Short mmCIF file of C-alpha atoms in Angstrom, two decimals:
data_model
loop_
_atom_site.label_atom_id
_atom_site.label_comp_id
_atom_site.label_asym_id
_atom_site.label_seq_id
_atom_site.Cartn_x
_atom_site.Cartn_y
_atom_site.Cartn_z
CA PRO A 1 0.03 -0.07 -0.02
CA GLU A 2 2.85 2.43 0.69
CA THR A 3 4.07 1.91 -2.88
CA ARG A 4 0.73 2.79 -4.08
CA TYR A 5 0.78 6.22 -2.24
CA TYR A 6 3.99 7.16 -4.01
CA MET A 7 2.87 5.87 -7.35
CA GLY A 8 -0.23 8.16 -7.04
CA ARG A 9 2.02 11.05 -6.19
CA ALA A 10 4.26 10.22 -9.13
CA TRP A 11 1.36 10.42 -11.58
CA LEU A 12 0.26 13.61 -10.22
CA GLU A 13 3.67 15.17 -10.82
CA ARG A 14 3.92 14.14 -14.39
CA GLU A 15 3.43 16.60 -17.19
CA PRO A 16 0.62 16.38 -17.99
CA ALA A 17 -0.65 14.79 -14.77
CA ASP A 18 -2.76 11.68 -15.15
CA LEU A 19 -5.38 12.38 -12.47
CA GLU A 20 -7.50 9.15 -13.01
CA ARG A 21 -4.39 7.04 -12.64
CA ALA A 22 -3.15 8.94 -9.69
CA LEU A 23 -6.67 8.75 -8.09
CA SER A 24 -6.59 4.86 -8.53
CA PHE A 25 -3.24 4.60 -6.86
CA LEU A 26 -4.14 6.94 -3.95
CA GLU A 27 -7.42 5.20 -3.33
CA GLN A 28 -5.64 1.83 -3.28
CA ALA A 29 -3.25 3.31 -0.70
CA ARG A 30 -6.22 4.51 1.35
CA GLU A 31 -7.91 1.25 1.33
CA GLY A 32 -4.55 -0.51 2.29
CA GLY A 33 -4.35 1.57 5.49
CA VAL A 34 -1.67 4.10 4.48
CA ALA A 35 -3.78 7.04 5.50
CA GLU A 36 -3.25 6.35 9.23
CA GLY A 37 0.35 7.62 8.95
CA ARG A 38 -0.24 10.04 6.18
CA PRO A 39 -3.21 12.29 6.71
CA ASP A 40 -2.07 14.43 3.63
CA LEU A 41 -3.44 11.47 1.65
CA TYR A 42 -7.01 12.74 2.29
CA ARG A 43 -5.92 16.34 1.19
CA ARG A 44 -4.49 14.91 -2.12
CA LEU A 45 -7.67 12.83 -2.67
CA GLY A 46 -9.88 15.83 -1.83
CA TYR A 47 -7.97 17.99 -4.41
CA LEU A 48 -8.17 15.20 -6.98
CA TYR A 49 -11.87 14.56 -6.46
CA ARG A 50 -12.52 18.35 -6.83
CA ASP A 51 -10.51 18.54 -9.96
CA LEU A 52 -12.47 15.54 -11.39
CA GLY A 53 -15.87 17.13 -10.48
CA ARG A 54 -16.64 14.62 -7.71
CA THR A 55 -17.61 17.29 -5.17
CA ALA A 56 -19.22 15.14 -2.53
CA ASP A 57 -16.12 12.87 -2.45
CA ALA A 58 -13.85 15.99 -2.30
CA VAL A 59 -15.80 17.44 0.64
CA ALA A 60 -15.73 14.13 2.41
CA SER A 61 -12.03 13.65 2.08
CA LEU A 62 -11.24 17.30 3.00
CA ARG A 63 -13.32 16.90 6.09
CA VAL A 64 -11.33 13.95 7.16
CA TYR A 65 -8.14 15.91 6.64
CA LEU A 66 -9.56 18.79 8.53
CA ASP A 67 -9.97 16.57 11.61
CA THR A 68 -6.08 16.12 11.64
CA PRO A 69 -5.01 17.55 14.94
CA GLU A 70 -1.51 18.63 13.67
CA LEU A 71 -2.77 21.05 11.02
CA SER A 72 -1.69 24.56 11.32
CA VAL A 73 -4.19 27.23 11.75
CA GLU A 74 -3.50 28.54 8.20
CA GLU A 75 -3.74 25.06 6.75
CA ARG A 76 -7.02 24.46 8.65
CA ARG A 77 -8.51 27.77 7.41
CA ASN A 78 -7.53 27.05 3.80
CA THR A 79 -9.04 23.64 3.92
CA GLN A 80 -12.25 24.97 5.32
CA ASN A 81 -12.31 27.75 2.66
CA ILE A 82 -12.07 24.95 -0.07
CA ILE A 83 -14.92 22.98 1.65
CA ASN A 84 -17.08 26.12 1.71
CA GLU A 85 -16.50 26.88 -1.95
CA LEU A 86 -17.41 23.30 -2.82
CA ASN A 87 -20.68 23.37 -0.83
#
């Protein structure tokens, strides 16, 4: 599952990015339990879902990310603003 996380990130960083392939790998990483040690996985998923027009999935993922206790005030505010824009 950890490899899936990095593969997803790699597909995002390509030019042009392959959003569907990146999403597939990141969802597999989440399902494999990688998200427990990487809350940023939910942020990445939220942005991908948003970019792919999957608003409900984007909001759900970003809300999980927003529950991360280690988020800075700025990151928490930015994430909440994105959620507000999507609603």
